[in-house]
PDB file of C-alpha atoms and ligand atoms in Angstrom:
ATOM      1  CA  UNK A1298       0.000   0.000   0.000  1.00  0.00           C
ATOM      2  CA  UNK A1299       3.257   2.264  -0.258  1.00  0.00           C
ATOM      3  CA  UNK A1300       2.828   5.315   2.174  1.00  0.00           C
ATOM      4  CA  UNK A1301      -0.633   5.075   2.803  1.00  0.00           C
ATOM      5  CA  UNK A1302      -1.021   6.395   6.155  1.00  0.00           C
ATOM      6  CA  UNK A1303      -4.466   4.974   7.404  1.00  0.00           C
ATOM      7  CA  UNK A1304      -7.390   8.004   8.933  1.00  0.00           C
ATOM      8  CA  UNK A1305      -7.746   7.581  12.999  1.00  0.00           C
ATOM      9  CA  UNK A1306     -10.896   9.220  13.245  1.00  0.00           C
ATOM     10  CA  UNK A1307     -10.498  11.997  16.284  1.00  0.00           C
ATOM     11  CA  UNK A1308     -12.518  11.185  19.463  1.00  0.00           C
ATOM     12  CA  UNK A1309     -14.673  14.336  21.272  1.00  0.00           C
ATOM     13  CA  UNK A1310     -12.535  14.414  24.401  1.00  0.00           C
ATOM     14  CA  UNK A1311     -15.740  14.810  26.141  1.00  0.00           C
ATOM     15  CA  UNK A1312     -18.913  13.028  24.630  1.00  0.00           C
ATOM     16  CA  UNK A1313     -21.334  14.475  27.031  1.00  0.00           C
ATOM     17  CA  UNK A1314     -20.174  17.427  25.769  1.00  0.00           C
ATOM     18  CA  UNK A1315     -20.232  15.892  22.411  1.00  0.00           C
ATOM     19  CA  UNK A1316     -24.011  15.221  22.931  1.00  0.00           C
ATOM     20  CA  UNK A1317     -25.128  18.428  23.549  1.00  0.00           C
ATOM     21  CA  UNK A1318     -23.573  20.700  21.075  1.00  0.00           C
ATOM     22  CA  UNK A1319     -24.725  18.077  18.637  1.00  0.00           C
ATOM     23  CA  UNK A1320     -28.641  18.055  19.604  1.00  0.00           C
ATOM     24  CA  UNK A1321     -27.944  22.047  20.049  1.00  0.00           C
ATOM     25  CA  UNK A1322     -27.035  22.124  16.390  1.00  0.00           C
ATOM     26  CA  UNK A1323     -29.881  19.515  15.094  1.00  0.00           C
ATOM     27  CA  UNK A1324     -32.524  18.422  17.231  1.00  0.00           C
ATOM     28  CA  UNK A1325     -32.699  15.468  14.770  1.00  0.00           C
ATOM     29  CA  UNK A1326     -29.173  14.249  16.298  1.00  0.00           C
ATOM     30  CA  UNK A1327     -31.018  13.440  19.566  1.00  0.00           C
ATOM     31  CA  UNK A1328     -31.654   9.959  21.124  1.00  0.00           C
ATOM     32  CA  UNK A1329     -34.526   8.455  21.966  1.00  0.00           C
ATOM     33  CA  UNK A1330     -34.635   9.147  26.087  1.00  0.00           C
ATOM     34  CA  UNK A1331     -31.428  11.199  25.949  1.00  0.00           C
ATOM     35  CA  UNK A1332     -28.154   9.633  26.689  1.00  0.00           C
ATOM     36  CA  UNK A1333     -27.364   7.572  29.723  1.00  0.00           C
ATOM     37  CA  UNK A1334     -24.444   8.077  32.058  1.00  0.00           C
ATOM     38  CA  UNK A1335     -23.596   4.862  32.213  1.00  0.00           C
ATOM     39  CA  UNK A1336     -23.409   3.525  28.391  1.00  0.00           C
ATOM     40  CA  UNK A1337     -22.491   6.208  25.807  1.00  0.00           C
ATOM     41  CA  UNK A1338     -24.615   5.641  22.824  1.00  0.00           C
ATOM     42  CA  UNK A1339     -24.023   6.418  19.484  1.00  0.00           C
ATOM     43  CA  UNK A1340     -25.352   9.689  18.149  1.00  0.00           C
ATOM     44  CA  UNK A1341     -25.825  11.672  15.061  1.00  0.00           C
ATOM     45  CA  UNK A1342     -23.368  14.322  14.302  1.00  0.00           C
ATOM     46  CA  UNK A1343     -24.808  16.211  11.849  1.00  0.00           C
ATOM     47  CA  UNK A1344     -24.890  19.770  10.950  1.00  0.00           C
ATOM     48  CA  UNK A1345     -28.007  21.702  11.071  1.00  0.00           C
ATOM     49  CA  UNK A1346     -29.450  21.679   7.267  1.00  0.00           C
ATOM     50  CA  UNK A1347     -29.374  25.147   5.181  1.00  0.00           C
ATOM     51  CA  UNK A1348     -26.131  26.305   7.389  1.00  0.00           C
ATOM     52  CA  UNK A1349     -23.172  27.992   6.033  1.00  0.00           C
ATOM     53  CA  UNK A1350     -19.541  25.867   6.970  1.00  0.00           C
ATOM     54  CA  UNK A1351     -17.013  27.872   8.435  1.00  0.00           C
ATOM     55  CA  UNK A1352     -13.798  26.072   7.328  1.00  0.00           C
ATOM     56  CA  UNK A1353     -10.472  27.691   8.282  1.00  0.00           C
ATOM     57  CA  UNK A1354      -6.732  26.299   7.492  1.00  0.00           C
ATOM     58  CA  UNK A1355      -4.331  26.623  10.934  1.00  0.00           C
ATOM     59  CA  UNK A1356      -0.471  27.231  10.232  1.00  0.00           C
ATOM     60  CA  UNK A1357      -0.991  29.386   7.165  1.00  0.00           C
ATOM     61  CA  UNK A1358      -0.135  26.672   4.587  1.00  0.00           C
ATOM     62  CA  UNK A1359       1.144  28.499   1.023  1.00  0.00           C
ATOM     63  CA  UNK A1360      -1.738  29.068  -0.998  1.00  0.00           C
ATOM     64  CA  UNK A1361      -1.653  26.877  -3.837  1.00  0.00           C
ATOM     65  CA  UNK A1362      -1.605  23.662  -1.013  1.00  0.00           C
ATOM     66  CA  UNK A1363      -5.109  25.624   0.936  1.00  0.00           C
ATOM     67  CA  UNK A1364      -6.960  25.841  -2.996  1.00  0.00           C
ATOM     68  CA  UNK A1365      -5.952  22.190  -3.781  1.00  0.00           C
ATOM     69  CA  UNK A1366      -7.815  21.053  -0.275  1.00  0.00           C
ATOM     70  CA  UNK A1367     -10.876  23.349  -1.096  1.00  0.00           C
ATOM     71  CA  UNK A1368     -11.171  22.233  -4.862  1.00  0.00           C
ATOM     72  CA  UNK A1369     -11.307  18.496  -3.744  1.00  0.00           C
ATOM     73  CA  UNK A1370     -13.798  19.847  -0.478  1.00  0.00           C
ATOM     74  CA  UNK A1371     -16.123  21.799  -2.543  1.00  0.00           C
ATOM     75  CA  UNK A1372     -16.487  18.251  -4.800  1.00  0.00           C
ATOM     76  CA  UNK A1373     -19.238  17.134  -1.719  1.00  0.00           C
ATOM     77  CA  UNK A1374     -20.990  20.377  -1.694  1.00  0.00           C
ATOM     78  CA  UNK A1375     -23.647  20.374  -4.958  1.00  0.00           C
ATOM     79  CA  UNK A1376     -24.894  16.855  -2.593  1.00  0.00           C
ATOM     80  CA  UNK A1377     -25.606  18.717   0.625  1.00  0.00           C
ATOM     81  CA  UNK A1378     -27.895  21.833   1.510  1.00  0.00           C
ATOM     82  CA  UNK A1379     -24.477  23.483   3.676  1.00  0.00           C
ATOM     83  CA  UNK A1380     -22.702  25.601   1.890  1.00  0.00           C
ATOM     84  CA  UNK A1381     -18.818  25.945   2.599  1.00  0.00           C
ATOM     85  CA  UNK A1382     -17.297  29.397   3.969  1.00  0.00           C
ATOM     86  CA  UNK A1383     -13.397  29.241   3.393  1.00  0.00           C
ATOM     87  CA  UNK A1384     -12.256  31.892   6.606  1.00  0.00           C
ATOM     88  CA  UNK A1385      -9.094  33.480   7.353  1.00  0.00           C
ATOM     89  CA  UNK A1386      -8.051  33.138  11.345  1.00  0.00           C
ATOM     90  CA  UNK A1387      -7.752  30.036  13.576  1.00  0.00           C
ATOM     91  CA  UNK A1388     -11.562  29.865  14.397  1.00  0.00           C
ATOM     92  CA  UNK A1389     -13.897  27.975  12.093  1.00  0.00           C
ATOM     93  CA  UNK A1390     -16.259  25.115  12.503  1.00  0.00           C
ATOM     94  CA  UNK A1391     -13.792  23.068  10.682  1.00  0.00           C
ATOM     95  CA  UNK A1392     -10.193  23.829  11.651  1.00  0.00           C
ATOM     96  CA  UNK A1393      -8.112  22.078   9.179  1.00  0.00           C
ATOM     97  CA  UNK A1394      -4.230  21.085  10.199  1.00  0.00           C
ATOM     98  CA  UNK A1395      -2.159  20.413   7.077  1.00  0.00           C
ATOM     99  CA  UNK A1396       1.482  18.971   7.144  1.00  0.00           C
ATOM    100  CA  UNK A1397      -0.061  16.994  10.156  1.00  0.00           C
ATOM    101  CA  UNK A1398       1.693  13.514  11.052  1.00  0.00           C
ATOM    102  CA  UNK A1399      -1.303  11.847  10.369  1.00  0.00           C
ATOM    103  CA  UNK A1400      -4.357  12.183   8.811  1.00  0.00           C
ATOM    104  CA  UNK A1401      -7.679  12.146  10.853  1.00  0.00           C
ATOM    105  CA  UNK A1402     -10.781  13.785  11.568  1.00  0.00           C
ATOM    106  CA  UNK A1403     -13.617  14.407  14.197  1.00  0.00           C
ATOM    107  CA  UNK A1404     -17.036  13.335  12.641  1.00  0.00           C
ATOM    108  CA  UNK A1405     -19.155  15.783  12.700  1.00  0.00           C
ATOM    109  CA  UNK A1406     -20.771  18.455  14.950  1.00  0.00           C
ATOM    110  CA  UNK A1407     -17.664  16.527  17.642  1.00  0.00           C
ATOM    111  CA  UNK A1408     -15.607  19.799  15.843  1.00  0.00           C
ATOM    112  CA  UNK A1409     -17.433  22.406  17.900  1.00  0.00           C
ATOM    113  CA  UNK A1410     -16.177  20.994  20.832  1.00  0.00           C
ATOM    114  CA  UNK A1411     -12.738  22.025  19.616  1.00  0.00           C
ATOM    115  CA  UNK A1412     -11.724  25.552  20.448  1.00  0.00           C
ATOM    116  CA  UNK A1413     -10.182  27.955  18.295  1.00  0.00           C
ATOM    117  CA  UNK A1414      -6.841  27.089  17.482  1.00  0.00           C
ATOM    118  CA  UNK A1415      -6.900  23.571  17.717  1.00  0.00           C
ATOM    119  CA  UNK A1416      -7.462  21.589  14.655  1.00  0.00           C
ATOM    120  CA  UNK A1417     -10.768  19.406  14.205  1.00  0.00           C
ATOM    121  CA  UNK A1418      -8.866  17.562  11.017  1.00  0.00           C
ATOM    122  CA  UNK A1419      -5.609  16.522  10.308  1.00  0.00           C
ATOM    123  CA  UNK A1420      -4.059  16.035   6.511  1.00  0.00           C
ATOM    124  CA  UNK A1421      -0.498  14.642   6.399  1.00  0.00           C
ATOM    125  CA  UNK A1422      -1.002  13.891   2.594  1.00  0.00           C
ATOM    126  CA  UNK A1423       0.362  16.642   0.257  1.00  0.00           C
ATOM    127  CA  UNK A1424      -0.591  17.526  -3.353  1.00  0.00           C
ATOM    128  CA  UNK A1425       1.139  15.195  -5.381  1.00  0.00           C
ATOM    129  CA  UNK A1426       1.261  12.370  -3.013  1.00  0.00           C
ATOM    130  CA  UNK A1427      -0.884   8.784  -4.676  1.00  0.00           C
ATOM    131  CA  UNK A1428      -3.409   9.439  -1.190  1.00  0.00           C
ATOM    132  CA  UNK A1429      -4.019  13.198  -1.615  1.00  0.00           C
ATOM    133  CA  UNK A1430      -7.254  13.358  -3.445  1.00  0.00           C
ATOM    134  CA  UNK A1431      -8.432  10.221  -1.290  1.00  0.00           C
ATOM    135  CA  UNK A1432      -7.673  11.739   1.843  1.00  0.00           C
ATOM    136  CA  UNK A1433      -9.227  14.780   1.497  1.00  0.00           C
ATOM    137  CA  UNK A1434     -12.501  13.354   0.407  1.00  0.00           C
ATOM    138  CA  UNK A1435     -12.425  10.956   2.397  1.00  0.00           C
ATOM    139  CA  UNK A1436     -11.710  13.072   6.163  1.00  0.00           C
ATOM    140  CA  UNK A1437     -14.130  15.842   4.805  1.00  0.00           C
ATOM    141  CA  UNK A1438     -16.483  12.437   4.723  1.00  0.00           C
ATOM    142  CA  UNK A1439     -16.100  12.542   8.365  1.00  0.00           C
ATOM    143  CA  UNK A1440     -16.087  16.341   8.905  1.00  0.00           C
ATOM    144  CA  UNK A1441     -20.263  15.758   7.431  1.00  0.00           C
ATOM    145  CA  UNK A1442     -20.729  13.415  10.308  1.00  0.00           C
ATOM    146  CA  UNK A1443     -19.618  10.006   7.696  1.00  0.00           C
ATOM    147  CA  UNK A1444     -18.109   6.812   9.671  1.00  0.00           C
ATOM    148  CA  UNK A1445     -15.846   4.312   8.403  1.00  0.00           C
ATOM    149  CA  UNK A1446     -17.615   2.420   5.776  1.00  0.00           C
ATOM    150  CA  UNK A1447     -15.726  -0.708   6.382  1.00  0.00           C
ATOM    151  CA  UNK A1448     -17.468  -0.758   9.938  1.00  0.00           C
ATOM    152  CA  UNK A1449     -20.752  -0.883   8.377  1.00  0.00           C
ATOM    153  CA  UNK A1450     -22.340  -3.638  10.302  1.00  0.00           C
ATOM    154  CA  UNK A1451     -23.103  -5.518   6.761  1.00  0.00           C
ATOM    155  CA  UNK A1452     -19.284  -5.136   6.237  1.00  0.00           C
ATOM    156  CA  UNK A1453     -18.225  -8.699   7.501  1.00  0.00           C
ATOM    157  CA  UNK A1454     -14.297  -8.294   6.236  1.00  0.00           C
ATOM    158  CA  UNK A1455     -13.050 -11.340   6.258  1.00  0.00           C
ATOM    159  CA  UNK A1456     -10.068 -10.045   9.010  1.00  0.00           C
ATOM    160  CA  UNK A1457      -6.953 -12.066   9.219  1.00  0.00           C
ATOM    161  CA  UNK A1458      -7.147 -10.434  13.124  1.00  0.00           C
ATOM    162  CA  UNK A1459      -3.645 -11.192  13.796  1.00  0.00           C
ATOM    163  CA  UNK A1460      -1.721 -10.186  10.858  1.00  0.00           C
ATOM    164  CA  UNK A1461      -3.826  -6.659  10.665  1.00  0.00           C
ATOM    165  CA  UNK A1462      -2.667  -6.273  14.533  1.00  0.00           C
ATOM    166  CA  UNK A1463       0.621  -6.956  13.227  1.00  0.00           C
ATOM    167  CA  UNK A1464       0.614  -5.148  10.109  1.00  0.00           C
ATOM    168  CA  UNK A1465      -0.689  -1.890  11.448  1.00  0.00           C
ATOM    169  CA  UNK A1466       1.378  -1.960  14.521  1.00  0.00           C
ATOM    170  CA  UNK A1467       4.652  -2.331  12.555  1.00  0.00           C
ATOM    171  CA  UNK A1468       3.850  -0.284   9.959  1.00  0.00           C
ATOM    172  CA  UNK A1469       1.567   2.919  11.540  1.00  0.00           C
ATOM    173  CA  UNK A1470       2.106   2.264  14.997  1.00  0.00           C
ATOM    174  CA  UNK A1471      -1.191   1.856  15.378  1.00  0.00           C
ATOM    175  CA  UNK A1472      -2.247   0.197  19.030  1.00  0.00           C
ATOM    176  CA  UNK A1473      -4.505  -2.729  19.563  1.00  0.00           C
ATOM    177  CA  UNK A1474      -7.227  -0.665  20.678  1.00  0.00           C
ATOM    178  CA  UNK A1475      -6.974   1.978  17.765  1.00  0.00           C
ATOM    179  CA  UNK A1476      -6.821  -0.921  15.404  1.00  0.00           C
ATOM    180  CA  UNK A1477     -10.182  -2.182  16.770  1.00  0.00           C
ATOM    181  CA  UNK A1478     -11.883   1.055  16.674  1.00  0.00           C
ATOM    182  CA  UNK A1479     -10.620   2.063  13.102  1.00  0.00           C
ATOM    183  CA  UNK A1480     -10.492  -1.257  11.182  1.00  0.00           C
ATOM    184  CA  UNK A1481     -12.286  -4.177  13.314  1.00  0.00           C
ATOM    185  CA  UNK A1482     -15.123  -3.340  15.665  1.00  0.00           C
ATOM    186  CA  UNK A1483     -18.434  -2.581  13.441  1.00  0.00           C
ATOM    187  CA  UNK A1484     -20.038   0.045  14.234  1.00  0.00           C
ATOM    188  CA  UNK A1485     -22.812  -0.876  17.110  1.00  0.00           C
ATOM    189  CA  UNK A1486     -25.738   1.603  16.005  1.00  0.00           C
ATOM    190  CA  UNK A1487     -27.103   0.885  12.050  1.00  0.00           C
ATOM    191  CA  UNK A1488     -28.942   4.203  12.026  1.00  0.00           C
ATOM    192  CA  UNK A1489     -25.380   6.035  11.850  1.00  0.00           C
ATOM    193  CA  UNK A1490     -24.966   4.842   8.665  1.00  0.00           C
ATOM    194  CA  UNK A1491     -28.284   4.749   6.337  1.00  0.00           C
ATOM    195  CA  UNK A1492     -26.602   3.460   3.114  1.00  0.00           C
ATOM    196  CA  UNK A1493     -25.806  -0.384   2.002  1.00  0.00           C
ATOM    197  CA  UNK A1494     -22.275  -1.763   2.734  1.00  0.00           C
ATOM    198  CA  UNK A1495     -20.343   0.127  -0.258  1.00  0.00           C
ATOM    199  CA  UNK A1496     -17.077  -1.020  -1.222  1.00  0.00           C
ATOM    200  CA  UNK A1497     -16.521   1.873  -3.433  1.00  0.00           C
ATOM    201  CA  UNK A1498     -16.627   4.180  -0.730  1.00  0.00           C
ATOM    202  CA  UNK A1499     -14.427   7.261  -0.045  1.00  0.00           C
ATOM    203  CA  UNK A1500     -14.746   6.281   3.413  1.00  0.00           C
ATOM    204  CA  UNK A1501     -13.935   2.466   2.651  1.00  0.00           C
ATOM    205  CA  UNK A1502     -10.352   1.762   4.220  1.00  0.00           C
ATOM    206  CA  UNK A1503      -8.056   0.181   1.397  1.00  0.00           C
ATOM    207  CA  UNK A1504      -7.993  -3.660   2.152  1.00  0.00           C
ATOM    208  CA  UNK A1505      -4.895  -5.668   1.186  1.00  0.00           C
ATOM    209  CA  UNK A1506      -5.623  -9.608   0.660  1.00  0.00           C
ATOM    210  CA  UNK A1507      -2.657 -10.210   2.394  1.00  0.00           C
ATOM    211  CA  UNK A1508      -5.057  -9.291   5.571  1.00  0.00           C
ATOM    212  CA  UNK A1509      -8.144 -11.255   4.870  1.00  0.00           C
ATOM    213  CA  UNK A1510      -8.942 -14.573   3.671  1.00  0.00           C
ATOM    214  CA  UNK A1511      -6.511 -14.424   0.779  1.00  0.00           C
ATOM    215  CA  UNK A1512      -9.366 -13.022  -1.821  1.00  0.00           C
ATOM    216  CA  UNK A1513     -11.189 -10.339  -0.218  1.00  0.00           C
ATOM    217  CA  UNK A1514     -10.138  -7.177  -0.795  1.00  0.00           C
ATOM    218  CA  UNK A1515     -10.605  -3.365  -1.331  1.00  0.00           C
ATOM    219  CA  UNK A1516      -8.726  -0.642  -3.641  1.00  0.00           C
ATOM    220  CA  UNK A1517      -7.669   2.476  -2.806  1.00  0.00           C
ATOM    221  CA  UNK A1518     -10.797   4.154  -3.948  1.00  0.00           C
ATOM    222  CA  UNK A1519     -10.354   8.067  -4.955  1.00  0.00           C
ATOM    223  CA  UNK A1520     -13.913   9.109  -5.683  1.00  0.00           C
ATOM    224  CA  UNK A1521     -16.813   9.817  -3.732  1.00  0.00           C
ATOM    225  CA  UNK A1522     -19.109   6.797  -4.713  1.00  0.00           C
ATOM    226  CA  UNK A1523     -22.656   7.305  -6.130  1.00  0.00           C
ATOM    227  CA  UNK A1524     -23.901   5.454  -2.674  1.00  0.00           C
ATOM    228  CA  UNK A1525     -21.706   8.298  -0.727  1.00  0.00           C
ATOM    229  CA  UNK A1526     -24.000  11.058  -2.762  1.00  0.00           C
ATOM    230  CA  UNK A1527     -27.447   9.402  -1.847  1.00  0.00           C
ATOM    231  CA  UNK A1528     -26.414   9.001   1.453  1.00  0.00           C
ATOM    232  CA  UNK A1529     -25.204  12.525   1.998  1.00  0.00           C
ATOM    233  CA  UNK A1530     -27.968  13.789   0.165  1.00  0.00           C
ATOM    234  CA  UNK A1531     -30.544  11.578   2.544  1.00  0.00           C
ATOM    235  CA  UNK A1532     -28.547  13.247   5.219  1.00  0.00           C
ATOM    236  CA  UNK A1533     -28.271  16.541   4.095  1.00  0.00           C
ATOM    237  CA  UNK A1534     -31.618  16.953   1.914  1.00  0.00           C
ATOM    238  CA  UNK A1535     -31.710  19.872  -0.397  1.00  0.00           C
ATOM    239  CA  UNK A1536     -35.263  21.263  -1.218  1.00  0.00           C
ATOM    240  CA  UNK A1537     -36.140  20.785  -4.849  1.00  0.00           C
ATOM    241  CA  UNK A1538     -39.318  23.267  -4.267  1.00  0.00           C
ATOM    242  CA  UNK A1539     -40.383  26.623  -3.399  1.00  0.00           C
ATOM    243  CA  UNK A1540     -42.932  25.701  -1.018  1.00  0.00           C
ATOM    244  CA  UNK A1541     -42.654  27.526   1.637  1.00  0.00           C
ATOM    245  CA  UNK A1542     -44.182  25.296   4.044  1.00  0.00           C
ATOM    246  CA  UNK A1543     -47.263  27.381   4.637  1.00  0.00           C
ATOM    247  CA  UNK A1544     -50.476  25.006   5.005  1.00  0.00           C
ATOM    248  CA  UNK A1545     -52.118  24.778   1.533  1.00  0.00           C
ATOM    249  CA  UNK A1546     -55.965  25.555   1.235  1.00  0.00           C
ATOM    250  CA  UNK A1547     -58.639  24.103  -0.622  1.00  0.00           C
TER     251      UNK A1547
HETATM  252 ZN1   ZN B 578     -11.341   7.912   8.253  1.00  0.00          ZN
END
């Protein structure tokens, strides 16, 4: 996979927190009864439909490496009803780290939880590099509130457990527990993701052969995927009418 450096999605340090700037962005992002102390369920993370994305760049990167993020960036926008606001300054709803050591992202409304400053995604790829266009699709996947598509719970990778364990410790560095939450452990709520298992996704992890049964496997993909659009556009509807939602008389 040469330098493929595999997307840790980022973790809202604080997913009470988490919680309640999400269902104070979309009511729709609410659970059923709340959520518990005890067990941290899974919630929505999306942004509030019809609202303008701040996005800002931290550690003024040169300006042709800033326009080749937002060209690949603006490629999700005619599918969703935000629209996205490229900002000067270190506060945005999306604070985007380039030159980063890895690359990684929160999902969703989790990036108003991060204060100004601090980034909310991470791109180590560069222009030029075989993963750019991927990676940038694929963590602004994420910034829209996407998950890993090869957690859907249709997935069913045929894992070789122990050689990914090795393989991504060796080669990323990646722990046990990082490796189960990014590669192994399907995702335990099936509203999160409303599409059918898609191995053309952008967010689809490559998958070598090497690390499953010997046949199964998954390329590098480097578009979004017509599944991605319906989904994001399920998620994200945009109004095809004028109706103004005023109640209609006979
Ligand atoms: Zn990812």
């Amino acid at each position: 996979m040469c330098n493929y450096k595999p997307c840790v999605t980022l973790k809202a340090v604080d997913p009470r927190v988490a919680y309640q700037v999400a269902v104070a962005e979309n009511g729709d992002n609410a659970l059923p009864g709340g959520i518990s102390i005890r067990a941290v369920a899974m919630h929505k993370q999306l942004w509030a439909g019809g609202r303008v994305l701040t996005i800002a760049f931290l550690g003024r990167p040169s300006e042709p490496l800033k326009e080749a993020v937002r060209v690949l960036i603006r490629e999700w926008e005619p599918y969703v009803n935000l629209s996205f606001d490229f900002i000067e300054g270190n506060n945005a709803d999306i604070k985007i780290q380039t030159n980063a050591d890895q690359n990684g992202s929160l999902i969703g409304t989790d990036a108003l939880t991060i204060k100004a400053g601090q980034p909310t995604m991470l791109i180590k790829a560069m222009p030029g590099d075989f993963d750019f266009r991927t990676v940038v699709l694929h963590e602004f996947g994420h910034a829209l509130g996407l998950h890993h598509e090869h957690l859907h719970l249709d997935a069913n990778i045929p894992w070789n457990k122990e050689k990914v364990y090795e393989e991504y410790a060796t080669k990323y560095g990646m722990s046990k527990e990082e490796v189960d939450v990014n590669l192994l452990n399907p995702l335990s709520i099936d509203d999160i993701l409303v599409g059918v298992y898609d191995t053309t996704s952008i967010m689809h992890y490559p998958v070598e052969k090497e690390l499953t049964n010997g046949v199964f496997e998954v390329p590098m993909n480097t578009d979004i995927s017509s599944e991605d659009k319906r989904v994001i556009q399920l998620l994200y509807p945009i109004a095809h009418s004028h109706y103004d939602g005023s109640c209609e008389h006979p």
